[in-house]
Amino acid sequence: MSLRHALLGLLADTPQNGYDLTKRFERTLSGHAWSAGHSQIYPELKRMLGDGLIEVVDEGSRGSKVYGVTDPGRTELRRWMFSPLGDTPPRNEFVLRLFLISSLDLPDVRTLVDQMAAESDKEVTQIDGAIKEMDDAGLRRGYARFAAEFGRRYFALQRDWSRWVLEELEKDD
Amino acid sequence: MSLRHALLGLLADTPQNGYDLTKRFERTLSGHAWSAGHSQIYPELKRMLGDGLIEVVDEGSRGSKVYGVTDPGRTELRRWMFSPLGDTPPRNEFVLRLFLISSLDLPDVRTLVDQMAAESDKEVTQIDGAIKEMDDAGLRRGYARFAAEFGRRYFALQRDWSRWVLEELEKDD
DNA sequence: GAATGCATGTAAAGAGTTACATGATTAA
DNA sequence: TTAATCATGTAACTCTTTACATGCATTC
């Protein structure tokens, strides 16, 4: 139940309503972490309210409910944070393609891996820009900065690995 | 529909029955790429048969069906391989935790990140062993070797990033 | 007053998990 | 003959996606 914990985490940072949660989900998490639309978020919030993990801390002008995390909610969030990662089944399409790449013929493999390298490099450039902005703003040690660093390293890995594969394939000639 | 393409990829490598596919899924893909049990695999094979992506190429001793990929199946597999990755929503619990780490207090952050570093290092050691075996067996340039290399680099990244975060957190003191 | 954004829902269908269920073959 | 492995299925439930639906508030 990652959706539940994603919502707990966002609410632990800032109490907010379902609409704001949906937008924040889209902006911060749906890039590389997790994704969910409002049609999944609203019902889940109701269930979490029923389970006592969150509570209504305020009501907006037109009846919107602002949710905050309760003590049991914080306990559950912490428990999840420290729970073993291996328990959840993997869903990684990039790695899946890696494992199935032998189903392509050699020219196709070269084309695909070359494409991967180019796309990864574009991502690195983009994250580099975001990091530079953060550093200029003096956010050298914030958690957002840590996450960005992970992203940069990850896409650099994809790029470098792809280039390495291309080199190895050259050696066969 | 990644399950469908995972099955296509496995069958493109070797024609086999649902039982073997289930085991191979478990052994090769469910570590870091994708997971599925037999209760999902058998019905999907029937649908793929109905869609003409696979065909029965042989029957085992006790009526088991050995499936192979058809030409349309190969075309579909290739199409998927080259389709943009960005289309599929991310499901990465590790990265999700990264983004929510600010919900923990500082001592907990240190403990968790330290734990991540240790676990990642263990994975690196394990993959290193597998790679050494491969190299000794003369599989220097096989696709399995490429996938293993990716795994090693990925867990080394998690380990090194975690250690870097710990260092950055030290600087605050 | 019309368009945009805020705010919340439900319904149906597809994908994935867990549990239940059965029978044939092979090795000990 | 009995235990393990081979081999295949269904049912119920949860999670996710896509589409349909509504009404208020603000700004132009």
XYZ file of N, CA and C in Angstrom, chain A residues 131-142 145:
39
model
N 19.674 21.331 -10.129
C 20.611 21.321 -9.003
C 21.349 22.650 -8.892
N 21.729 23.188 -10.040
C 22.439 24.468 -10.028
C 21.551 25.547 -9.405
N 20.278 25.543 -9.779
C 19.336 26.499 -9.194
C 19.259 26.354 -7.686
N 19.170 25.096 -7.239
C 19.104 24.850 -5.793
C 20.345 25.366 -5.072
N 21.503 25.046 -5.633
C 22.745 25.458 -4.996
C 22.853 26.979 -4.944
N 22.418 27.630 -6.025
C 22.437 29.090 -6.054
C 21.510 29.659 -4.990
N 20.412 28.941 -4.728
C 19.446 29.404 -3.737
C 19.884 29.044 -2.319
N 21.060 28.398 -2.203
C 21.594 28.085 -0.884
C 20.997 26.827 -0.258
N 20.354 25.969 -1.072
C 19.742 24.749 -0.543
C 20.698 23.565 -0.694
N 21.891 23.726 -0.190
C 22.913 22.707 -0.437
C 22.621 21.392 0.281
N 21.943 21.465 1.422
C 21.803 20.243 2.212
C 20.351 19.845 2.493
N 19.407 20.382 1.692
C 18.003 20.037 1.900
C 17.690 18.653 1.340
N 17.381 18.446 -2.360
C 18.711 18.406 -2.976
C 19.264 16.979 -2.996
